[in-house]
Short mmCIF file of N, CA and C in Angstrom, two decimals:
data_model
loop_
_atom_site.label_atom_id
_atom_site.label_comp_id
_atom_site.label_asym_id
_atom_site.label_seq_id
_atom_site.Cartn_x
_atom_site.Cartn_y
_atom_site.Cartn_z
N UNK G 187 -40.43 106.66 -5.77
CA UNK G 187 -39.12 106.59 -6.38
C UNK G 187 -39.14 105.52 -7.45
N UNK G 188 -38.67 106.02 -8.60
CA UNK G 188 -38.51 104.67 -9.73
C UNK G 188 -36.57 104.39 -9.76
N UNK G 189 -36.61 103.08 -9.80
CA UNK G 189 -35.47 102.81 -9.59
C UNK G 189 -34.98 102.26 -11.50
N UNK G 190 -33.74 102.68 -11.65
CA UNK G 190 -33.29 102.34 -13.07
C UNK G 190 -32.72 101.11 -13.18
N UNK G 191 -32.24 100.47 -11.92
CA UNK G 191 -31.45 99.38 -11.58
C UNK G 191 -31.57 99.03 -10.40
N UNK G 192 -31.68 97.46 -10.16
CA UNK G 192 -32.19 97.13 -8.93
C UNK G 192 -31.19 97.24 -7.84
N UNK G 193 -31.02 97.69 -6.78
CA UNK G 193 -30.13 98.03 -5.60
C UNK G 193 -29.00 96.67 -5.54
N UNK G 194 -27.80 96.79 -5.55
CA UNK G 194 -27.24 95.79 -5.21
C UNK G 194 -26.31 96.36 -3.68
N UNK G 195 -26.18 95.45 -2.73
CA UNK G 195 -25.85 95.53 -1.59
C UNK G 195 -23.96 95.89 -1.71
N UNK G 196 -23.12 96.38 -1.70
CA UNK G 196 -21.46 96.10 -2.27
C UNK G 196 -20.64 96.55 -1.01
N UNK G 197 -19.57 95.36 -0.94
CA UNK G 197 -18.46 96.08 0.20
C UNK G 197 -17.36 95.04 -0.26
N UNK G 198 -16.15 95.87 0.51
CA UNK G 198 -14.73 94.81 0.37
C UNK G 198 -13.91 95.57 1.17
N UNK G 199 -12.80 94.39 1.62
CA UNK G 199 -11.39 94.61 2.27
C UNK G 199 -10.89 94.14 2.22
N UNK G 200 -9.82 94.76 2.20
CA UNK G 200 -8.16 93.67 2.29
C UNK G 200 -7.79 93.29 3.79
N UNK G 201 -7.42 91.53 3.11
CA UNK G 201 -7.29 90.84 4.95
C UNK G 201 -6.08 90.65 4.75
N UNK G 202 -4.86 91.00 5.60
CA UNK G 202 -3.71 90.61 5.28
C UNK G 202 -3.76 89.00 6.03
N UNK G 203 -3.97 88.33 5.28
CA UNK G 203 -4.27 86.51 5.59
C UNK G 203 -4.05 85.66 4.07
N UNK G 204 -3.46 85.13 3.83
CA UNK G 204 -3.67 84.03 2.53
C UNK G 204 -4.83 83.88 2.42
N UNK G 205 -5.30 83.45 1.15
CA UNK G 205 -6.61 83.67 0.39
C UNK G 205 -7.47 82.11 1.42
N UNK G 206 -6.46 81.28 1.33
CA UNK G 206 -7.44 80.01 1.69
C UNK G 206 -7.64 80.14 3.55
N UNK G 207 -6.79 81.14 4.23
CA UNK G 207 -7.37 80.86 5.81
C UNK G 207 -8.53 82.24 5.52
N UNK G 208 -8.99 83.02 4.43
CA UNK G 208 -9.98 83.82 4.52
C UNK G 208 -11.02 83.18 4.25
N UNK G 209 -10.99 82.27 3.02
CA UNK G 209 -11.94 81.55 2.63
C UNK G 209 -12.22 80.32 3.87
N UNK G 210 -11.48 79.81 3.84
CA UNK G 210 -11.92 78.62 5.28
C UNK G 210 -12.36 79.57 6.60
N UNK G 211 -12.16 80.75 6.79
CA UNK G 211 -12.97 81.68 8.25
C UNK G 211 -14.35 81.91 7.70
N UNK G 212 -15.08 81.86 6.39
CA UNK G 212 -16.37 81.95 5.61
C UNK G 212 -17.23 80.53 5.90
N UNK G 213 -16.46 79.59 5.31
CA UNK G 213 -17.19 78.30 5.19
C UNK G 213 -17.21 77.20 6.55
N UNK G 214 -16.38 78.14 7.33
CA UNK G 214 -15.91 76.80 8.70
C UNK G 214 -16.76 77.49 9.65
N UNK G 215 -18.03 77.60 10.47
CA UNK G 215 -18.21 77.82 11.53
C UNK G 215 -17.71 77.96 12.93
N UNK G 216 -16.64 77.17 12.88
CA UNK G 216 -16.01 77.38 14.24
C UNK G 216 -14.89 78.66 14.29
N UNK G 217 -14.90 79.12 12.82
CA UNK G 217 -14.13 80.17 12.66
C UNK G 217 -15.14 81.79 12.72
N UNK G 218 -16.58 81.54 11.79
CA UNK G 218 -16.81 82.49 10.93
C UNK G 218 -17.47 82.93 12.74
N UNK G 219 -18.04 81.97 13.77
CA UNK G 219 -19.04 82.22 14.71
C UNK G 219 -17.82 83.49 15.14
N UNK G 220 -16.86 83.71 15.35
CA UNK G 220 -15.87 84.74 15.99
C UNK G 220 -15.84 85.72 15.85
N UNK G 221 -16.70 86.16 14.31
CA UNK G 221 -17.10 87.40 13.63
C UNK G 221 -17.72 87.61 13.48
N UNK G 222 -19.22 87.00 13.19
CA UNK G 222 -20.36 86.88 12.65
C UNK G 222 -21.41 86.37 13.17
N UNK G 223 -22.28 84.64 13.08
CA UNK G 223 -23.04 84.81 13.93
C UNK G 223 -23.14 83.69 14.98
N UNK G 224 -23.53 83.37 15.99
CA UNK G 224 -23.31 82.34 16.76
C UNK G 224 -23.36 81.55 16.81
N UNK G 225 -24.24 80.88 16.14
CA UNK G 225 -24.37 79.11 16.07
C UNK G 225 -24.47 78.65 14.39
N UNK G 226 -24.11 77.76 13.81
CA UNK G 226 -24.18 77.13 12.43
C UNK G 226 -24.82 75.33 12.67
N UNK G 227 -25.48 75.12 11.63
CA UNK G 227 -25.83 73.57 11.95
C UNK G 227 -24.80 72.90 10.96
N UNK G 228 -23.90 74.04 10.47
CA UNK G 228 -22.38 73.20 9.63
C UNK G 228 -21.95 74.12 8.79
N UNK G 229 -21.00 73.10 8.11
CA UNK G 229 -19.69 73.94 7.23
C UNK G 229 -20.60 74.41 5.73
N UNK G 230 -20.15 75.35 5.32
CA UNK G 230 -20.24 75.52 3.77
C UNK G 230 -20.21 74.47 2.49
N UNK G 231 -20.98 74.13 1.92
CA UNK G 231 -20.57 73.01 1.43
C UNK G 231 -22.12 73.25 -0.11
N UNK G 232 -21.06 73.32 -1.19
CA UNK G 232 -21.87 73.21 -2.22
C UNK G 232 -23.12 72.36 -2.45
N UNK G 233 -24.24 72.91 -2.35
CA UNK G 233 -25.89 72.19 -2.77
C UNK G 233 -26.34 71.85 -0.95
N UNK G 234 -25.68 72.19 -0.02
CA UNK G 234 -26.30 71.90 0.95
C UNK G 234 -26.98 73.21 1.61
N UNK G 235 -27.83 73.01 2.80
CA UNK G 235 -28.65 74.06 3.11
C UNK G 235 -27.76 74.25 4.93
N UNK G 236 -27.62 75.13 5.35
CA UNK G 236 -27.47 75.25 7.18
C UNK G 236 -28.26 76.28 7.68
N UNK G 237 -27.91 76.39 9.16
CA UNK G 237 -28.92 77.09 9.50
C UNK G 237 -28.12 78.31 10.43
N UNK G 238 -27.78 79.59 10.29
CA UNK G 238 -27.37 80.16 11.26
C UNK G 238 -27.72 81.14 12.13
N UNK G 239 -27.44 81.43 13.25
CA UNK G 239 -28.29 81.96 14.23
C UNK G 239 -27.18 83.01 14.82
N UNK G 240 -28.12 83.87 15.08
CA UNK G 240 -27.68 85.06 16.27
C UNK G 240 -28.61 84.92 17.49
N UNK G 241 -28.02 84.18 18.20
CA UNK G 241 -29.03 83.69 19.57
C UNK G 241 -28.65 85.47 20.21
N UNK G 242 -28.21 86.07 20.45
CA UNK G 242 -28.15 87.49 20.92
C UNK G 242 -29.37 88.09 20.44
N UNK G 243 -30.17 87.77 19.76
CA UNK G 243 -31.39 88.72 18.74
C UNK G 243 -32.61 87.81 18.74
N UNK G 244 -32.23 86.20 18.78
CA UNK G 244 -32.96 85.51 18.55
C UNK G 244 -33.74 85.18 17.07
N UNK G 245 -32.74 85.59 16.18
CA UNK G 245 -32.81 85.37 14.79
C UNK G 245 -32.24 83.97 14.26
N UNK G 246 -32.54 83.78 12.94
CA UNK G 246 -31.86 82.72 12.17
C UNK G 246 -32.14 83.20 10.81
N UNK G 247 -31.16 81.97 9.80
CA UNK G 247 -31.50 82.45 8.61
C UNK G 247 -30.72 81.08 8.15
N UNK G 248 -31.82 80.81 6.63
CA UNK G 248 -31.64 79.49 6.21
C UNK G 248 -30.66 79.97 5.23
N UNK G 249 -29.43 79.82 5.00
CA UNK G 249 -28.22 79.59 4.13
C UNK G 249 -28.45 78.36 2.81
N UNK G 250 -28.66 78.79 1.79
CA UNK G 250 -28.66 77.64 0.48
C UNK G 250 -27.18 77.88 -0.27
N UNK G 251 -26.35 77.02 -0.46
CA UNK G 251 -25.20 77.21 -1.18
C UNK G 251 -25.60 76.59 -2.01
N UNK G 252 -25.20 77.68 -3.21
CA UNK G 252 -25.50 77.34 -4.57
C UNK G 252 -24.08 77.12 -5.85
N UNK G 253 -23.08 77.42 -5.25
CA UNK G 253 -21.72 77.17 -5.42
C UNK G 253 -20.30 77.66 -4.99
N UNK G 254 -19.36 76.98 -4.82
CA UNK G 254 -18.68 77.17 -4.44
C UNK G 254 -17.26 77.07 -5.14
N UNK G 255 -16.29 77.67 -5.44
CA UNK G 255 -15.28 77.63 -6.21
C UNK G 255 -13.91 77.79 -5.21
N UNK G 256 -13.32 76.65 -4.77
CA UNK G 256 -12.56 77.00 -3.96
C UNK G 256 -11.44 77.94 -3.67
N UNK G 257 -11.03 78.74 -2.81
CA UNK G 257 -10.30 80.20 -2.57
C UNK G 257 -10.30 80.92 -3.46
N UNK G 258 -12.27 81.16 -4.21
CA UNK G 258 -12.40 82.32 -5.42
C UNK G 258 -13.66 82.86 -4.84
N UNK G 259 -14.53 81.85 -4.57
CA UNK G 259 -16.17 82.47 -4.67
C UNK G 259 -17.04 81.53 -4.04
N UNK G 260 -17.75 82.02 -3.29
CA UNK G 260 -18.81 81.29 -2.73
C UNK G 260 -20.36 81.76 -3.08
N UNK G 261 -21.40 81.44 -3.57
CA UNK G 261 -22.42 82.08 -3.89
C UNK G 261 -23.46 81.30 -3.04
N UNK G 262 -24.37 81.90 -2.43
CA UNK G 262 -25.65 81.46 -1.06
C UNK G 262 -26.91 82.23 -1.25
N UNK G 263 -28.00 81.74 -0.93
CA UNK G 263 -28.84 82.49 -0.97
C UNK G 263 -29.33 82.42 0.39
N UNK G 264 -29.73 83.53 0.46
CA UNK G 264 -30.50 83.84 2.25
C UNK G 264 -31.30 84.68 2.79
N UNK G 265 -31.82 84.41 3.70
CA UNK G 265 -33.24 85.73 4.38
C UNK G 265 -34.23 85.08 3.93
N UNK G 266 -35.76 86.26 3.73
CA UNK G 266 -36.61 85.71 3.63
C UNK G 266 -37.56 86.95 2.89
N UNK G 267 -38.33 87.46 2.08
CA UNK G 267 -37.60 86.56 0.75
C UNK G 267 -36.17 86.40 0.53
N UNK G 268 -35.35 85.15 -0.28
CA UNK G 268 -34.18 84.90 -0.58
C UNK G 268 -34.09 86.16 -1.51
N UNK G 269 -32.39 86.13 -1.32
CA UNK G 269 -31.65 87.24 -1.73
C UNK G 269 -30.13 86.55 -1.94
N UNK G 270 -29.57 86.97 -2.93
CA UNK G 270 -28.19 86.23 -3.72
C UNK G 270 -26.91 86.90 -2.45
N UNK G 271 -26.03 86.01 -2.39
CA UNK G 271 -24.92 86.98 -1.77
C UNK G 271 -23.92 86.12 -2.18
N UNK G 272 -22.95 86.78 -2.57
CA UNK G 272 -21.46 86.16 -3.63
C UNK G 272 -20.27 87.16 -2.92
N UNK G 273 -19.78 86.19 -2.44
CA UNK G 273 -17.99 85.89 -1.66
C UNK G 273 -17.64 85.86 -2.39
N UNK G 274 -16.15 86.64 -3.27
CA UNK G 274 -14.96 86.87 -4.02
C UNK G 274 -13.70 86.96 -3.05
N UNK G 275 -13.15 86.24 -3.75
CA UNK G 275 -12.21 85.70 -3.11
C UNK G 275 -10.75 86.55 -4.18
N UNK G 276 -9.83 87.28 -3.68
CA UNK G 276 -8.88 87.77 -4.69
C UNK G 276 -8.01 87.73 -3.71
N UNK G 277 -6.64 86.62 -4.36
CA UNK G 277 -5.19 86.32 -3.83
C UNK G 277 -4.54 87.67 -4.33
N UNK G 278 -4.02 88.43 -3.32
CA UNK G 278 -3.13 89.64 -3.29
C UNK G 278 -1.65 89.40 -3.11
N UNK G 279 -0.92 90.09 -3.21
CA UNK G 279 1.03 90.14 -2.50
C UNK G 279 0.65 89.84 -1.31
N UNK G 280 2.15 89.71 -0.97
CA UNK G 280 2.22 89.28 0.56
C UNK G 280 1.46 88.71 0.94
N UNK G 281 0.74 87.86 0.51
CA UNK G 281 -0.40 87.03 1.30
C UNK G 281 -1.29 87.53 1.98
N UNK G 282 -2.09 88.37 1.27
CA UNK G 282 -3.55 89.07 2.02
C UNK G 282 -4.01 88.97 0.82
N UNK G 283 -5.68 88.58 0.98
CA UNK G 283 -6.88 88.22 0.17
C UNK G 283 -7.82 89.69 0.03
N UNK G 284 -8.22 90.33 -0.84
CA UNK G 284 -9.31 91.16 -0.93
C UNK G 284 -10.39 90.36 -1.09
N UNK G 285 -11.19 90.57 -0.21
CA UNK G 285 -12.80 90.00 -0.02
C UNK G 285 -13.68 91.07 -0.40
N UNK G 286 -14.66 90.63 -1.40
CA UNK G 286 -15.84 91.55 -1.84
C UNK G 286 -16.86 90.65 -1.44
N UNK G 287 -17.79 91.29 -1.25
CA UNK G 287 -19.06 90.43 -0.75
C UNK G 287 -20.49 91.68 -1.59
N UNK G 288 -21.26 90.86 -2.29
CA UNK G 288 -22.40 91.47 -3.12
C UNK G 288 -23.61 90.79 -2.70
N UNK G 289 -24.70 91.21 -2.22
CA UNK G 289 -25.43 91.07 -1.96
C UNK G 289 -26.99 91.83 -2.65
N UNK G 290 -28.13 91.08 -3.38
CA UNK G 290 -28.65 91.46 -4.33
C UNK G 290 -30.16 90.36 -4.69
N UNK G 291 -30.77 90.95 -5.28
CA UNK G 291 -32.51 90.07 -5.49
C UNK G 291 -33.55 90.40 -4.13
N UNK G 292 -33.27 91.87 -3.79
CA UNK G 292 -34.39 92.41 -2.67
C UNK G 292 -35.36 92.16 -3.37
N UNK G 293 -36.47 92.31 -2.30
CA UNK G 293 -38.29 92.25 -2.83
C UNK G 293 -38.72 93.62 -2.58
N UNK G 294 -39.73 93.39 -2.68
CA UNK G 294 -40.83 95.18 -2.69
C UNK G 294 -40.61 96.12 -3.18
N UNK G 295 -41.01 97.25 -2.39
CA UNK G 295 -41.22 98.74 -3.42
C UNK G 295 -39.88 98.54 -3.15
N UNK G 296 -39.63 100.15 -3.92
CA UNK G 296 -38.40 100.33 -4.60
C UNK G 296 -37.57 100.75 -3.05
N UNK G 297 -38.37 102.21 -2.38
CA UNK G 297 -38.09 102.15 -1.14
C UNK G 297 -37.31 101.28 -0.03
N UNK G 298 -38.04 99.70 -0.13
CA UNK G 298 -37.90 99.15 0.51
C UNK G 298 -36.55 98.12 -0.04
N UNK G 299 -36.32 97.72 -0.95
CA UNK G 299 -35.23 97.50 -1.73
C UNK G 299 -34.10 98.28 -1.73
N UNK G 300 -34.03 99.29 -1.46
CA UNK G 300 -33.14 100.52 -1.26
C UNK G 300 -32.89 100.24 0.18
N UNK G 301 -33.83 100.45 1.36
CA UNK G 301 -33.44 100.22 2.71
C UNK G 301 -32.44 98.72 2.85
N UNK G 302 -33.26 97.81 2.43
CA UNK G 302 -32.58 96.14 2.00
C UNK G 302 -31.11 96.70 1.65
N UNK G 303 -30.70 97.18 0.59
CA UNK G 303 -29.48 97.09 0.16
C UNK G 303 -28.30 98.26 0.88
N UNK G 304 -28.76 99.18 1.78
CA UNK G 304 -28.03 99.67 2.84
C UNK G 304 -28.37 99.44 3.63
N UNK G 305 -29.17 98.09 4.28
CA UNK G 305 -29.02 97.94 5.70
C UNK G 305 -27.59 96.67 5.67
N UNK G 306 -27.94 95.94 4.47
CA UNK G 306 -26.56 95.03 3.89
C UNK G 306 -25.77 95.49 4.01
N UNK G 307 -25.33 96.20 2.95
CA UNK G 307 -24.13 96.83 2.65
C UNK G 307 -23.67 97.24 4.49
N UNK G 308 -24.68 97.74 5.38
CA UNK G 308 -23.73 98.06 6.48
C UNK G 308 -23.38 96.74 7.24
N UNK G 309 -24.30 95.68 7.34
CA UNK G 309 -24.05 94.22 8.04
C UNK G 309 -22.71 93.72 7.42
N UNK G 310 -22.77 93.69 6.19
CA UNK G 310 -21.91 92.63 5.63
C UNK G 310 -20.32 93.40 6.12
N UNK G 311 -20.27 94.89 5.93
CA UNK G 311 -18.96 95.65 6.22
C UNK G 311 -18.56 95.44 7.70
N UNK G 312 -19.56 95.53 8.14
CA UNK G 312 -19.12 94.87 9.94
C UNK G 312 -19.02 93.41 10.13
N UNK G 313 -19.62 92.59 8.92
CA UNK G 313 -18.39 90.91 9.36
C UNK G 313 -17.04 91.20 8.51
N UNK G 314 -16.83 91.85 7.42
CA UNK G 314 -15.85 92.21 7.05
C UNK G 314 -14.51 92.52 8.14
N UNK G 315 -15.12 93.77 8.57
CA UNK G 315 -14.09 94.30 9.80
C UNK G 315 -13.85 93.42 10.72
N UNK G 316 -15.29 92.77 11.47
CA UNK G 316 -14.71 91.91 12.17
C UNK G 316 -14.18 90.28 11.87
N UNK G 317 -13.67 90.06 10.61
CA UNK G 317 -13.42 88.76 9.75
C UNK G 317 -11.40 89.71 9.62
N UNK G 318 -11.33 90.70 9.49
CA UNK G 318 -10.06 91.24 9.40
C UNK G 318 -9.05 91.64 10.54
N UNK G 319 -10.04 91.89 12.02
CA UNK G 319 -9.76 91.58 13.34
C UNK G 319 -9.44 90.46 13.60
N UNK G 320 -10.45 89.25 13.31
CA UNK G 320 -10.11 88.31 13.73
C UNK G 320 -9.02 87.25 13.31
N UNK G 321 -8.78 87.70 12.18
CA UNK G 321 -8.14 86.97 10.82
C UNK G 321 -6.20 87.34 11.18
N UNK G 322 -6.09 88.79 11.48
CA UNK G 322 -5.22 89.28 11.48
C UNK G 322 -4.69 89.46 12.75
N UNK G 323 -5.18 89.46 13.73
CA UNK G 323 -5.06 90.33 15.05
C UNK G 323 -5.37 89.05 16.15
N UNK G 324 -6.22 88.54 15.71
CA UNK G 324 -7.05 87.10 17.00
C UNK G 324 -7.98 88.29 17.54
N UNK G 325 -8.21 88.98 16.90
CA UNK G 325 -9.74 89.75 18.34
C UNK G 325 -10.73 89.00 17.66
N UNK G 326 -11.59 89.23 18.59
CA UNK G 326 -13.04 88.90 18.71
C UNK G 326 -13.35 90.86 19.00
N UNK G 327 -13.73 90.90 18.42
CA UNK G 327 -15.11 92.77 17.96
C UNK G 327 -16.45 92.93 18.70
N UNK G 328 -16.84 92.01 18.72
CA UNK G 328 -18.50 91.83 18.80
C UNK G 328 -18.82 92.90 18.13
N UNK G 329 -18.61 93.12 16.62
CA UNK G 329 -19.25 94.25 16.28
C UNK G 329 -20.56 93.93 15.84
N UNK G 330 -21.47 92.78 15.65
CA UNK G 330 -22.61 92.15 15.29
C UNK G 330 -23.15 92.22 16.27
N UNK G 331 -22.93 91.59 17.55
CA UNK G 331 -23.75 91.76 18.67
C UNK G 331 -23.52 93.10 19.38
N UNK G 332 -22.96 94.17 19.07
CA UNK G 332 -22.84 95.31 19.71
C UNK G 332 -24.01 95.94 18.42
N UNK G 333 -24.26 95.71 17.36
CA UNK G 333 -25.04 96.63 16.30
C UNK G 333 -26.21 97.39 17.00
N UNK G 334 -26.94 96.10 17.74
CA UNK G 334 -28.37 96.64 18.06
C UNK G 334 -28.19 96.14 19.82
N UNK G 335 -27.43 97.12 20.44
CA UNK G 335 -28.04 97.05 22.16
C UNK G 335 -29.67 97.00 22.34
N UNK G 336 -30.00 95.94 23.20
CA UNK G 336 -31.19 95.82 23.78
C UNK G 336 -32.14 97.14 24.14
N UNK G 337 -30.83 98.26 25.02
CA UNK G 337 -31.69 99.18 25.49
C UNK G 337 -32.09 100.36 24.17
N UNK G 338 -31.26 100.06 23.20
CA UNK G 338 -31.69 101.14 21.90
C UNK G 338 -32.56 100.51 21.27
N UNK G 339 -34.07 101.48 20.80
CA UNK G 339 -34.89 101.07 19.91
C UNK G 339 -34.55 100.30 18.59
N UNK G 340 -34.87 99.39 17.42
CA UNK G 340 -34.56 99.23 15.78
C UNK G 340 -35.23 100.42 15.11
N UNK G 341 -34.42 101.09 14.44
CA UNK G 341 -35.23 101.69 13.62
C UNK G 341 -35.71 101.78 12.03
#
């Protein structure tokens, strides 16, 4: 497959929440762990590095914030190879935020860059949902730790 343009990862939703308790459930760990992933070694914070984990999988992933624009945009790089991912932040009526999240700079064949940017695109839509549960409603989803049950193969 020749690709014309490199895969970019894309999703969004509307949280009915003010722009700044969406943005502070992103950058605050004690918020984002409710949706997303279980442990953080800290908050969001422009030029610093953290570390976050899905002890359910036994994964991690080194987080680089590369800027931050408060209740607009957060931009991080993460995984391994690094890969860009940019938080948009858009103040709506009634006080709900549309969140886009882009994710983008896969490695390898084209194939595999393509898998990269829809296996994203489906991760990032399930902290979405569960960032709009939790945001709006107080649930907790486990839709992250429900993705991959133990007894089902990865494929």
């Amino acid at each position: 497959m020749e690709l014309k343009r490199a895969p970019t990862a894309e999703t969004a939703m509307l949280i009915r929440r003010p722009v700044a308790d969406v943005f502070e459930a992103i950058i605050d760990p004690a918020i984002t762990t409710k949706f997303w992933f279980t442990h953080s070694s800290g908050r969001l914070d422009e030029g610093k590095t953290v570390e976050w984990e899905w002890r359910m999988y036994g994964v991690s992933a080194r987080v680089e914030v590369s800027e931050i624009v408060p209740d607009e945009k957060i931009v991080m790089q993460w995984s391994d190879p690094p890969t860009t991912v940019v938080w948009t932040f858009t103040k709506m009526p009634d006080e709900a935020t549309f969140l886009e999240v882009r994710n983008f700079g896969f490695a390898g064949s084209a194939d595999e860059q393509v898998k990269q940017a829809v296996d994203s695109t489906g991760g990032f839509s399930l902290v979405l949902a569960g960032a709009k549960a939790w945001l709006e409603q107080g649930l907790t989803l486990g839709l992250i730790g429900d993705r991959h049950p133990k007894s089902i193969s990865a494929k």
